[in-house]
PDB file of C-alpha atoms and ligand atoms in Angstrom:
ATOM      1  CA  UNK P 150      23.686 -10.360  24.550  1.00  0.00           C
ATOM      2  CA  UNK P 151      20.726  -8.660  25.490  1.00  0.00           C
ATOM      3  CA  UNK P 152      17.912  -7.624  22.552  1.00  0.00           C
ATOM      4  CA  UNK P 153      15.356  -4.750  22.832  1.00  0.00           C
ATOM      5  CA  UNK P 154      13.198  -4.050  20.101  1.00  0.00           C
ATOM      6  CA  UNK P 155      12.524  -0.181  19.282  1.00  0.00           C
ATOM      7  CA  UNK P 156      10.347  -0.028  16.003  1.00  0.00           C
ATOM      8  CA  UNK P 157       8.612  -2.994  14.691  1.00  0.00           C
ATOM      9  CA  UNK P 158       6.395  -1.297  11.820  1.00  0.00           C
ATOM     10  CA  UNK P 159       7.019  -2.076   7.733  1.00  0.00           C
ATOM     11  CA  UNK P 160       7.105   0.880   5.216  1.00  0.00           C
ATOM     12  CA  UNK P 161       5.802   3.900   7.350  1.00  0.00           C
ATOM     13  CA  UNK P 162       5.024   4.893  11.046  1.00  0.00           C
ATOM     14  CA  UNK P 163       1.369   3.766  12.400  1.00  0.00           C
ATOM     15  CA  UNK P 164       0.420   5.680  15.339  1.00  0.00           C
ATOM     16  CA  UNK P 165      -2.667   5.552  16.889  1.00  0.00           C
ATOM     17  CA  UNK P 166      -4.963   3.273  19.082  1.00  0.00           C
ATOM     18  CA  UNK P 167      -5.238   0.442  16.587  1.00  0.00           C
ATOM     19  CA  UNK P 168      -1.451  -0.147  16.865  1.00  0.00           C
ATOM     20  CA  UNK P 169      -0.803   1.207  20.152  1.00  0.00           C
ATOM     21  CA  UNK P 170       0.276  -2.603  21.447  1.00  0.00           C
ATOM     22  CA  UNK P 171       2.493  -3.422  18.944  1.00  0.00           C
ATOM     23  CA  UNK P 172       4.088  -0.115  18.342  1.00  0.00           C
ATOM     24  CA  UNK P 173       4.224   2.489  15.338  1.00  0.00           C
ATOM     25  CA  UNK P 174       7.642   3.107  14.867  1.00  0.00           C
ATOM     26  CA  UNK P 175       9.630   1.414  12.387  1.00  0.00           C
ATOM     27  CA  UNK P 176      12.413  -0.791  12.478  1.00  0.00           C
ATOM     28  CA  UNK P 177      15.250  -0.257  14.863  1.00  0.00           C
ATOM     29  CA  UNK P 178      16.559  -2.690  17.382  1.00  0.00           C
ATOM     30  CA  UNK P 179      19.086  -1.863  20.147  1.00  0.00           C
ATOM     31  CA  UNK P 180      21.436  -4.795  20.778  1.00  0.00           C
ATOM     32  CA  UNK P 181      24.441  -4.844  23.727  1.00  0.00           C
ATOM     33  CA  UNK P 182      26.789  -7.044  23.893  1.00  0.00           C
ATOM     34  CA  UNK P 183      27.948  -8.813  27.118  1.00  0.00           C
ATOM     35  CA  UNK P 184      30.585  -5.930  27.745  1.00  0.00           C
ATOM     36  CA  UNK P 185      27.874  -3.151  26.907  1.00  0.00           C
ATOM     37  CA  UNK P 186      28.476  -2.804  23.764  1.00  0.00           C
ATOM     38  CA  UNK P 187      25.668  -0.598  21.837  1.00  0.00           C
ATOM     39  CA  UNK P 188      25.104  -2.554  18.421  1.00  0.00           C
ATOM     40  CA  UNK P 189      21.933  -0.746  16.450  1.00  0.00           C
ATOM     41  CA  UNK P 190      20.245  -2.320  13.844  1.00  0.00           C
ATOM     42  CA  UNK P 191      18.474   0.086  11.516  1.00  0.00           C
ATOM     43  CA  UNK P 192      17.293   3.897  12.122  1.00  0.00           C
ATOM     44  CA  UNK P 193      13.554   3.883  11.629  1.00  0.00           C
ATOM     45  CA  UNK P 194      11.779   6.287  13.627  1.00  0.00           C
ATOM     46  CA  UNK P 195      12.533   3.498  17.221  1.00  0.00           C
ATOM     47  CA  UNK P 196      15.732   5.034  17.228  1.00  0.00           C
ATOM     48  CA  UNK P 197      14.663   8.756  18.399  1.00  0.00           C
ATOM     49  CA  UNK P 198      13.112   7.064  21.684  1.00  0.00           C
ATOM     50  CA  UNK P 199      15.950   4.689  21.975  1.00  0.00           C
ATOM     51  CA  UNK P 200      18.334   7.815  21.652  1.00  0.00           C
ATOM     52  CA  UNK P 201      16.046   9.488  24.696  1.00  0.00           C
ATOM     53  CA  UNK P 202      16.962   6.184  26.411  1.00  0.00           C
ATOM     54  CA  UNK P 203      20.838   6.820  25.845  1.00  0.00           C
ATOM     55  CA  UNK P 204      20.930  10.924  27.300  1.00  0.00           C
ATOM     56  CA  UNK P 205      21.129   9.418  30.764  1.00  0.00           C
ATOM     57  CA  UNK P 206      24.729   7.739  30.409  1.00  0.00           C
ATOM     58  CA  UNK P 207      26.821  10.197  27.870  1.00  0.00           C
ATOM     59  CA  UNK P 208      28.738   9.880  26.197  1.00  0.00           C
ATOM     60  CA  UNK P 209      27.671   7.356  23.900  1.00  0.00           C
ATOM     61  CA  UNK P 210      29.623   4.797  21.619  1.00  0.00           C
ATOM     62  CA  UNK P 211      27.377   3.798  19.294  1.00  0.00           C
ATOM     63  CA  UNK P 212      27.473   1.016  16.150  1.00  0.00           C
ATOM     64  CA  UNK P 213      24.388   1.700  13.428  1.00  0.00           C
ATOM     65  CA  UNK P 214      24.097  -0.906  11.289  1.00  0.00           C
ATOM     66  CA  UNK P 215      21.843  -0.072   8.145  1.00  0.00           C
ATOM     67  CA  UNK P 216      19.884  -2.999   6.453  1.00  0.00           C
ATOM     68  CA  UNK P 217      19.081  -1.043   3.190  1.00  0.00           C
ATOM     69  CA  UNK P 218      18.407   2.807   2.661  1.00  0.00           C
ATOM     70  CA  UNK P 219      14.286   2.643   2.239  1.00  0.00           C
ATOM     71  CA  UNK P 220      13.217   5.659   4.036  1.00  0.00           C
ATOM     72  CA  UNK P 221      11.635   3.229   6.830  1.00  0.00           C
ATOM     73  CA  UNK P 222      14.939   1.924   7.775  1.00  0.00           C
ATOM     74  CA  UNK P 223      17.036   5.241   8.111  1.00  0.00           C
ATOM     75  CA  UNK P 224      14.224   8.160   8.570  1.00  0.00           C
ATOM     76  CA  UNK P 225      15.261   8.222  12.274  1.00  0.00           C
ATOM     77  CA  UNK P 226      18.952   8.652  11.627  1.00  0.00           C
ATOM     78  CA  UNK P 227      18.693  12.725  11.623  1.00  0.00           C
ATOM     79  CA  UNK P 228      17.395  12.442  14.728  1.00  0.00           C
ATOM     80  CA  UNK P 229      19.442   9.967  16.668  1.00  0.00           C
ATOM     81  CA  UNK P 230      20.395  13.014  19.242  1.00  0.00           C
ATOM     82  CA  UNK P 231      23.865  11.708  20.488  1.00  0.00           C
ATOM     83  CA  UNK P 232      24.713  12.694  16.814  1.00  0.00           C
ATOM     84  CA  UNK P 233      25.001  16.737  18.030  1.00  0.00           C
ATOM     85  CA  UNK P 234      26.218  15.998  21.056  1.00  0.00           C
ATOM     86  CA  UNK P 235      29.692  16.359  21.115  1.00  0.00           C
ATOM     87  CA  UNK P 236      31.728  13.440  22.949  1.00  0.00           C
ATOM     88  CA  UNK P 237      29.826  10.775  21.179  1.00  0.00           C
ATOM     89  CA  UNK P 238      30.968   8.455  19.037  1.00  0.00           C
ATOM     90  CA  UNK P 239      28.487   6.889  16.167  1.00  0.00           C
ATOM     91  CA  UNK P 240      29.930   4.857  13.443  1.00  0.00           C
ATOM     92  CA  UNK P 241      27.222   4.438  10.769  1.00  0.00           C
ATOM     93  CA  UNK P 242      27.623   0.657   8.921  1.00  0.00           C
ATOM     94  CA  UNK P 243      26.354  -0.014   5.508  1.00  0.00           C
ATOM     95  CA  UNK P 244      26.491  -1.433   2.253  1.00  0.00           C
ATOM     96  CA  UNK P 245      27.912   0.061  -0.985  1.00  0.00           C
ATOM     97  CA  UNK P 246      24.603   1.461  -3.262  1.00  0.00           C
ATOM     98  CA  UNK P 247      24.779  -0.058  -6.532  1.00  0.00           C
ATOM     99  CA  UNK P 248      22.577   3.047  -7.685  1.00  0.00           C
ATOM    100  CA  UNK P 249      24.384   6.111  -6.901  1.00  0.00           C
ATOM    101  CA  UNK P 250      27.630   4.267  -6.715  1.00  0.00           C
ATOM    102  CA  UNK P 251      28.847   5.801  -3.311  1.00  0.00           C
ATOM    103  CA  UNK P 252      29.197   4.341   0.016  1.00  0.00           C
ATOM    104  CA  UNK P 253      27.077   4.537   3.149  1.00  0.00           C
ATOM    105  CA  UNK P 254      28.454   7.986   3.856  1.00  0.00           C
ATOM    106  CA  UNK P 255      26.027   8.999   0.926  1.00  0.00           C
ATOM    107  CA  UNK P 256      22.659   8.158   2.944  1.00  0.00           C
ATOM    108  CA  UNK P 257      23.533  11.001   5.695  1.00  0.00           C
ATOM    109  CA  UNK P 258      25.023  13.427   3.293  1.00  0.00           C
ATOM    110  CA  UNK P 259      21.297  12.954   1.591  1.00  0.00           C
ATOM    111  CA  UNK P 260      18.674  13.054   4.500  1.00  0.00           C
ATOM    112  CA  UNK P 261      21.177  16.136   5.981  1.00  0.00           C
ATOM    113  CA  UNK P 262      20.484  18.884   3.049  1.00  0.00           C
ATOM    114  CA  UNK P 263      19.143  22.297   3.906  1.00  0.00           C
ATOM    115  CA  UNK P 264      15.865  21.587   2.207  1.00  0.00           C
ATOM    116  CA  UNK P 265      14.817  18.700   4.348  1.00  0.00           C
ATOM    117  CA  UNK P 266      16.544  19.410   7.469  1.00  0.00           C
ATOM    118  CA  UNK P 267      18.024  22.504   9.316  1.00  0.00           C
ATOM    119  CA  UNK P 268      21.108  21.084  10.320  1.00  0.00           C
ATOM    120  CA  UNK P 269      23.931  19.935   8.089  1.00  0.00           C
ATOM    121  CA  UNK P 270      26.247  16.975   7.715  1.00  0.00           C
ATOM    122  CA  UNK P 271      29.588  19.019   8.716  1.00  0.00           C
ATOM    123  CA  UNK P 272      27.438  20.863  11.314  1.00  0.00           C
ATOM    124  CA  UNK P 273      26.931  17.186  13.759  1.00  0.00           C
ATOM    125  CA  UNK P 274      28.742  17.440  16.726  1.00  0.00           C
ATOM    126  CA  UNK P 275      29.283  13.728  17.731  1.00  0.00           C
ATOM    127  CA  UNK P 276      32.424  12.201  15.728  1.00  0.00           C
ATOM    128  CA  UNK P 277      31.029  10.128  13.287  1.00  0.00           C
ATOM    129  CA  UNK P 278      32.705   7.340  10.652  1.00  0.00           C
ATOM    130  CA  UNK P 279      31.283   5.577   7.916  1.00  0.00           C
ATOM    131  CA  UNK P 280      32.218   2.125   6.998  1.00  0.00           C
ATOM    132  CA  UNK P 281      30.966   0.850   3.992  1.00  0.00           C
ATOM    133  CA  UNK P 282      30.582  -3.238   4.295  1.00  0.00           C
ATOM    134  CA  UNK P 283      31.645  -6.012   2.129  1.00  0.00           C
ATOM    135  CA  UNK P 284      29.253  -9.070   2.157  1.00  0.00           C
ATOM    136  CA  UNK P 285      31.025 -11.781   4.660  1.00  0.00           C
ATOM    137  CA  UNK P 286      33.593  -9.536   6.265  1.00  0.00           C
ATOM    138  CA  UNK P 287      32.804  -9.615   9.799  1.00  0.00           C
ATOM    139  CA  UNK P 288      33.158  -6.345  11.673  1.00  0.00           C
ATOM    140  CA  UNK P 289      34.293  -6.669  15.080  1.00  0.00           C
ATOM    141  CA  UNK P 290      32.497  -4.572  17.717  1.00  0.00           C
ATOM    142  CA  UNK P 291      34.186  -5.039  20.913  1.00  0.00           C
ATOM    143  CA  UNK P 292      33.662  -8.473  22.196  1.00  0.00           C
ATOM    144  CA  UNK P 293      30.934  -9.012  19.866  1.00  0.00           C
ATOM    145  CA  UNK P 294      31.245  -9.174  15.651  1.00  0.00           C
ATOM    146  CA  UNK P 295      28.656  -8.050  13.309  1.00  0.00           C
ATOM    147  CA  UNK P 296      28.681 -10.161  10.156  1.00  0.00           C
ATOM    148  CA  UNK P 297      26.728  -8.693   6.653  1.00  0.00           C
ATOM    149  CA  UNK P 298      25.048 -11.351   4.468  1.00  0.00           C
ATOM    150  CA  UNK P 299      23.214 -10.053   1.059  1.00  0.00           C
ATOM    151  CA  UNK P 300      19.393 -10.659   1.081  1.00  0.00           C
ATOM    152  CA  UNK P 301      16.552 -10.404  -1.846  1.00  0.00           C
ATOM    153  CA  UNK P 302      15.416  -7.014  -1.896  1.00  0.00           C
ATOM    154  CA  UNK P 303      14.777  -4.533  -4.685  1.00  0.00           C
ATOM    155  CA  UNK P 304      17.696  -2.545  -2.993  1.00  0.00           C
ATOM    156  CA  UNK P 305      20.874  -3.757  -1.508  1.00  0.00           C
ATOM    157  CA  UNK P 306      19.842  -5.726   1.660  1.00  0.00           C
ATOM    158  CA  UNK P 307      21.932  -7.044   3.941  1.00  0.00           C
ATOM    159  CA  UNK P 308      21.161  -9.100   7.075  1.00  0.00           C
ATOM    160  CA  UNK P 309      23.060  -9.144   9.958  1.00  0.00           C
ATOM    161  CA  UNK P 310      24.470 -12.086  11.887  1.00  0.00           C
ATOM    162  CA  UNK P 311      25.867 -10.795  15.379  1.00  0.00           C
ATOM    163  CA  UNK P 312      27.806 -13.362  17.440  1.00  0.00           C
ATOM    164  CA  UNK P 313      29.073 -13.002  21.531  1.00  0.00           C
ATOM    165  CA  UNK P 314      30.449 -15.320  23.774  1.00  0.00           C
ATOM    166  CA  UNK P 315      28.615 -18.225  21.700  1.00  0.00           C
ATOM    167  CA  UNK P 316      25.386 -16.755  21.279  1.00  0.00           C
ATOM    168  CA  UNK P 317      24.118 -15.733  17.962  1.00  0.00           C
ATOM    169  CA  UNK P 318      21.311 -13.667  16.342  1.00  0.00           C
ATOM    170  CA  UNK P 319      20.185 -12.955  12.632  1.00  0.00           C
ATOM    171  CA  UNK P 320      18.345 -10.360  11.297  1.00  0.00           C
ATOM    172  CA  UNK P 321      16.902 -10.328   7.921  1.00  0.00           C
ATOM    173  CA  UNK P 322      16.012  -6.473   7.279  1.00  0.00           C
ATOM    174  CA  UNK P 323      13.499  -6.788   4.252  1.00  0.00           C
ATOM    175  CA  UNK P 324      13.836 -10.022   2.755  1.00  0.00           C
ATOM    176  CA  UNK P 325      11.654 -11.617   0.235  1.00  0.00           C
ATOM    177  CA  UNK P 326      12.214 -15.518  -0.187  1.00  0.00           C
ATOM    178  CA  UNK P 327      13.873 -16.076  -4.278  1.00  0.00           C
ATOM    179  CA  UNK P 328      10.770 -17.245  -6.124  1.00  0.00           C
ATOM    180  CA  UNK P 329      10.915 -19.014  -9.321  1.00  0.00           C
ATOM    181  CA  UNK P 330       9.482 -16.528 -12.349  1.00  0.00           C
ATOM    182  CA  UNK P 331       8.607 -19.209 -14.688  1.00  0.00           C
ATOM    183  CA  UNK P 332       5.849 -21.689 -14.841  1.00  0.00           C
ATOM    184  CA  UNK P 333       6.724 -25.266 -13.893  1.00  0.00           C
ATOM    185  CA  UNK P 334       5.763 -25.921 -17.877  1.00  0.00           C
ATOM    186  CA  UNK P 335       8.392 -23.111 -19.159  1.00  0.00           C
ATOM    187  CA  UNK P 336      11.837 -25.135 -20.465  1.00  0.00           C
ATOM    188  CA  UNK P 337      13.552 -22.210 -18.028  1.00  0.00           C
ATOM    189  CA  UNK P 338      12.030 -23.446 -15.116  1.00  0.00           C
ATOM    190  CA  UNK P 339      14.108 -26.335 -13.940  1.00  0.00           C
ATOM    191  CA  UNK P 340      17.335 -24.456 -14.261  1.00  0.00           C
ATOM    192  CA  UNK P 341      16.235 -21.565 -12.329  1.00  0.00           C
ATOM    193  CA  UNK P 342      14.857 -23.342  -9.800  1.00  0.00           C
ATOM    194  CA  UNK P 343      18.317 -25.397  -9.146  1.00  0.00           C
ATOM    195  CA  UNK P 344      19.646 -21.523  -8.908  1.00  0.00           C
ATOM    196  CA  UNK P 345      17.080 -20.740  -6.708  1.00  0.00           C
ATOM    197  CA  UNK P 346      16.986 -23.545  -4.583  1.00  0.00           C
ATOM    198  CA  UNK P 347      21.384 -23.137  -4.436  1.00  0.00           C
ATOM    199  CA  UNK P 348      21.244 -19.475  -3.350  1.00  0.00           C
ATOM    200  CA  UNK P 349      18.689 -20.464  -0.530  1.00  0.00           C
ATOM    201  CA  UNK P 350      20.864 -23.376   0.533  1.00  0.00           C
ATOM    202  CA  UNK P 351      23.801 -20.783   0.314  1.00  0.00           C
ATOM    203  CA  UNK P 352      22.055 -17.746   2.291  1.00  0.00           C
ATOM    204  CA  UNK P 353      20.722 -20.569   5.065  1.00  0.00           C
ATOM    205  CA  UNK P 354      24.252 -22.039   5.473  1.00  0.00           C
ATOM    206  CA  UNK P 355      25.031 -18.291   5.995  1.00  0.00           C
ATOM    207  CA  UNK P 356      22.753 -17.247   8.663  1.00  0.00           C
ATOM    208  CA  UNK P 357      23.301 -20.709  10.729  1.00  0.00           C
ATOM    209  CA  UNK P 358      21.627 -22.149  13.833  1.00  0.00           C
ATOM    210  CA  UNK P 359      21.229 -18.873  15.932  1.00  0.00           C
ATOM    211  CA  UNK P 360      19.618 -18.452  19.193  1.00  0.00           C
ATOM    212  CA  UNK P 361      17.419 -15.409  17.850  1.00  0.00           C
ATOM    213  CA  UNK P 362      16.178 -15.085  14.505  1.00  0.00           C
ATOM    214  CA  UNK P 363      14.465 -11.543  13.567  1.00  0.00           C
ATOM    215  CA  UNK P 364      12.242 -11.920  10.530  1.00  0.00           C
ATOM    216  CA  UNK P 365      10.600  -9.783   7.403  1.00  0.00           C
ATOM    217  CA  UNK P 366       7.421 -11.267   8.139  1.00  0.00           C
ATOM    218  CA  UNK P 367       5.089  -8.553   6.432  1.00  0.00           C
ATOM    219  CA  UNK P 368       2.568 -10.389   4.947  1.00  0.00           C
ATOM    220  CA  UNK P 369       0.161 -13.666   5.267  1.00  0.00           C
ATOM    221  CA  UNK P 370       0.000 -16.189   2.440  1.00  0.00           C
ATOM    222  CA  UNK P 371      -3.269 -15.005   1.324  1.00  0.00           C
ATOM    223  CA  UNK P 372      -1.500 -11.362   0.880  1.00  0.00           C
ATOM    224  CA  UNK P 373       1.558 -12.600  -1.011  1.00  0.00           C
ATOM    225  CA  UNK P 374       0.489 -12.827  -4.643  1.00  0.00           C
ATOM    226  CA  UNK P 375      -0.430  -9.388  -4.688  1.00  0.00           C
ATOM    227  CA  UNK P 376       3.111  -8.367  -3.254  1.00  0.00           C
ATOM    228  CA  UNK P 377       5.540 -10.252  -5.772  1.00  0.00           C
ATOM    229  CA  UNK P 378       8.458  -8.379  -5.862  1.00  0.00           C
ATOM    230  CA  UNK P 379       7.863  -6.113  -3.352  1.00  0.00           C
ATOM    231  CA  UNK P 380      10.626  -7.569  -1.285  1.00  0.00           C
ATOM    232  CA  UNK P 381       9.412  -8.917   1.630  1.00  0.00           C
ATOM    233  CA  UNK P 382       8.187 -12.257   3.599  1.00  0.00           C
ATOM    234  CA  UNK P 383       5.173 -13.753   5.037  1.00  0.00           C
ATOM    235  CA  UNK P 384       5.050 -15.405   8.560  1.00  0.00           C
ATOM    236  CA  UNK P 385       4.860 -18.687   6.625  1.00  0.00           C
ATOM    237  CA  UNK P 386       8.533 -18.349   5.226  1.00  0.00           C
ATOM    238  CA  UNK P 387       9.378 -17.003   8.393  1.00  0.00           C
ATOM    239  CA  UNK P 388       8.579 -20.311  10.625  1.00  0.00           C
ATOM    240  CA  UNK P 389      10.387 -22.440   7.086  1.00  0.00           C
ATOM    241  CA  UNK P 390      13.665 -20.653   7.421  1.00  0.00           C
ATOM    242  CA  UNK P 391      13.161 -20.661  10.981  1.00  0.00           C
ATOM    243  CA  UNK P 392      13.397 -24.789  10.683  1.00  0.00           C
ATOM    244  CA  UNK P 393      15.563 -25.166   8.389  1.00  0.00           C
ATOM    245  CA  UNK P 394      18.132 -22.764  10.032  1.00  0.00           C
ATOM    246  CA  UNK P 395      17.686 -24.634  13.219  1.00  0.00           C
ATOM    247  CA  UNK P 396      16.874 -21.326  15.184  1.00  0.00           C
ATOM    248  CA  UNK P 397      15.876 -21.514  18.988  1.00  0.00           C
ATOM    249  CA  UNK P 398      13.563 -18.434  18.921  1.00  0.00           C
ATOM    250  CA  UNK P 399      11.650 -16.877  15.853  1.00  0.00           C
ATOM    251  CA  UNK P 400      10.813 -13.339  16.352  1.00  0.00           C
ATOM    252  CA  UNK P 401       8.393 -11.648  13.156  1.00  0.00           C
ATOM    253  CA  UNK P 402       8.789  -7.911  13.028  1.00  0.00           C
ATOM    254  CA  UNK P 403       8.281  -5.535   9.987  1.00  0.00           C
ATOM    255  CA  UNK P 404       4.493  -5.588  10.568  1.00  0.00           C
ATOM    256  CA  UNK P 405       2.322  -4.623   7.614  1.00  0.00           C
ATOM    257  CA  UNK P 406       1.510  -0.531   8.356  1.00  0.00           C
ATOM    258  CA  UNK P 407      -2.581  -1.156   8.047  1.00  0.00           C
ATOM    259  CA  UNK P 408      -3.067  -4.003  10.391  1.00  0.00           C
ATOM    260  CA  UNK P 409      -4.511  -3.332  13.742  1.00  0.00           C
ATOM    261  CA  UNK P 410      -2.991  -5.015  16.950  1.00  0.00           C
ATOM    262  CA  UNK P 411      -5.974  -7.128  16.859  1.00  0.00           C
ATOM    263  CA  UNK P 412      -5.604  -8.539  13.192  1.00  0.00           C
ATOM    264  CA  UNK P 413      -1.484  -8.675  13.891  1.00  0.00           C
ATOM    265  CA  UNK P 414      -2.687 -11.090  16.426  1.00  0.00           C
ATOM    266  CA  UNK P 415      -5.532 -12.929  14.139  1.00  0.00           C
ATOM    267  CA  UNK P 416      -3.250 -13.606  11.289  1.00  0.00           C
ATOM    268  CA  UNK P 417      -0.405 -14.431  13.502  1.00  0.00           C
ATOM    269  CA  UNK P 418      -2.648 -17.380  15.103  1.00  0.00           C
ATOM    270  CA  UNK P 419      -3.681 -18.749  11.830  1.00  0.00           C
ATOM    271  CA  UNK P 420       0.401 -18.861  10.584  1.00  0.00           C
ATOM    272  CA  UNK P 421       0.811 -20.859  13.443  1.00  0.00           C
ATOM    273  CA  UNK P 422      -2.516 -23.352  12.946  1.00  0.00           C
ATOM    274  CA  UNK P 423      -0.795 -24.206   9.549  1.00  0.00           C
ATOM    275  CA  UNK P 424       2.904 -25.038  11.359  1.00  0.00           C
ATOM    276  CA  UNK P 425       1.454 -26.627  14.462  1.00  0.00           C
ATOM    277  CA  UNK P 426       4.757 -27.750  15.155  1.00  0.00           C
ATOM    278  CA  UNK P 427       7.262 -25.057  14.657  1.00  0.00           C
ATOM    279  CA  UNK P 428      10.177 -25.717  16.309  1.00  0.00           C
ATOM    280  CA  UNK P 429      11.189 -23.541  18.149  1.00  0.00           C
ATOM    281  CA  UNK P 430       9.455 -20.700  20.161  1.00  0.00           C
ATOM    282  CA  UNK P 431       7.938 -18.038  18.029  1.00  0.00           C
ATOM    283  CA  UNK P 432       6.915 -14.682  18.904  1.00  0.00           C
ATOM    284  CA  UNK P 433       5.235 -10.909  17.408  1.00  0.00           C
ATOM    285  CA  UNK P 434       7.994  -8.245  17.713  1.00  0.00           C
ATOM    286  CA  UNK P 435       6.388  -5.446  19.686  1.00  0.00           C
ATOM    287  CA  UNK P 436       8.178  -1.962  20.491  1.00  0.00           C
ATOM    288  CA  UNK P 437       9.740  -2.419  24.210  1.00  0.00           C
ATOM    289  CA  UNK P 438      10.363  -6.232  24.048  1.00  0.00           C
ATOM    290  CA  UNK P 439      13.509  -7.736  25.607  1.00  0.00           C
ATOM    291  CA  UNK P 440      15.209 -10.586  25.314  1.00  0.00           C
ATOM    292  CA  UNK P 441      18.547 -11.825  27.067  1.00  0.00           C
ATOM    293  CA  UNK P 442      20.423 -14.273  24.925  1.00  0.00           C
TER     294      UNK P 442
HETATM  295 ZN1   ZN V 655      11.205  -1.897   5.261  1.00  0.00          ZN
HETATM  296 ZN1   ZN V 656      12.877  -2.041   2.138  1.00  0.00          ZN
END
């Protein structure tokens, strides 16, 4: 399997110099399988320059897979081009929304009204299928298969495990670690804990040793306590679940919108003073990275 990482960025695009090494764009990662197959996790804004990328060899077969419908994760999908081209193929993956009660089909349908952009639904060219997910069905994708696991996020998360030839990868989408709400003094606490504790055993089992694991990895311990809730991780809980999943590589993406390259790199740095010994190799996401599994 080969990796390449298109938008790296939490919440909202960052241009400008003080990001210009990581990357602005958010998430979207391009992933092909050993036959070729084009696998793409999320449509942040990556996915218009890795839809530039794709013009060259048309027509296109292409696999979205949608972590969660925040407007960081799908704001590129209007303008994945292959979409009005016709002769493509792009089958959009997601999970059922618990809010509106509709299937993925419902997060194209949305961004594609006339008031927010000139070209509708019907009107794409490309012949595209939505497939709503169920949580631990495995979706085969030529030789490779794209399984959904349900993460902690204020909206339907799922992660995807993606598995080829006996290589693996994980990605989290926005994950925030279960936290116990009570104080260790509350009588609640011990019981929720044991919940807690079961669910992260559970969702660990679930995402397995892999050879690439793609974190949430927002915000630094020092940051957390003002972001309970907000649905994300630190690069602390990052490098745990990195150990206790038994991954070979770590890679933290997501990167909060306000820090600069140069702070990414500071805060990064002091994660890794406090787990000296990680474990396995860990690295900053940044837009154009590749990695051959
Ligand atoms: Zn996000
Ligand atoms: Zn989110």
């Amino acid at each position: 399997m080969r990796v390449k990482m298109w938008g790296v960025r939490g919440s909202i695009p960052s241009p400008g110099p003080r990001t210009v090494r990581y990357g602005g764009n958010t998430t979207c990662i391009e992933v092909r399988s050993d036959e070729d197959r084009l696998i793409i996790l999320d449509a942040g804004t990556g996915i218009f320059p890795l839809a530039q990328s794709l013009l060259a060899r048309l027509p296109v077969e292409a696999n979205i897979f949608i972590t969660h419908t925040h407007w960081d994760h799908i704001q590129g999908l209007p303008f994945f081009v292959p979409l009005h081209i016709p002769g493509n193929v792009v089958r959009i993956h997601g999970a059922f929304d618990l809010i509106t009660q509709q299937g993925v089909e419902h997060v194209m349908n949305v961004q594609l009204q006339y008031s927010y952009f000139p070209i509708r639904e019907a009107e794409l060219k490309a012949a595209v299928e939505y497939l709503t997910l169920t949580v631990g069905e495995p979706v085969r994708v030529g030789d490779a298969t794209v399984t959904p696991i349900l993460m902690n996020h204020p909206v339907t998360n799922l992660g995807y495990r993606i598995e080829c030839n006996g290589k693996a990868l994980f990605f989290t989408g926005d994950h925030e670690p279960w936290r116990n709400i009570y104080a260790p003094e509350d009588p609640p606490w011990a019981e929720y804990q044991a919940l807690i504790e079961q669910r992260q055993a559970d969702l660990d089992a679930a995402i397995g040793p892999v050879d690439l694991l793609i974190v949430d990895a927002a915000y630094t311990v020092a940051e957390y306590p003002q972001k309970i809730g907000w649905g994300h991780g630190t690069f602390d809980t990052g490098l745990e679940l990195a150990r206790r999943t038994g991954a070979r590589r770590l890679l933290c993406t997501h990167h909060e919108p306000t820090r600069s390259d140069d702070e990414l790199e500071r805060v990064f740095a002091e994660a890794l003073a406090r787990h000296p010994d990680p474990g396995c190799e860990v690295m900053l996401a940044y837009e154009g990275l590749e990695i051959t599994l």
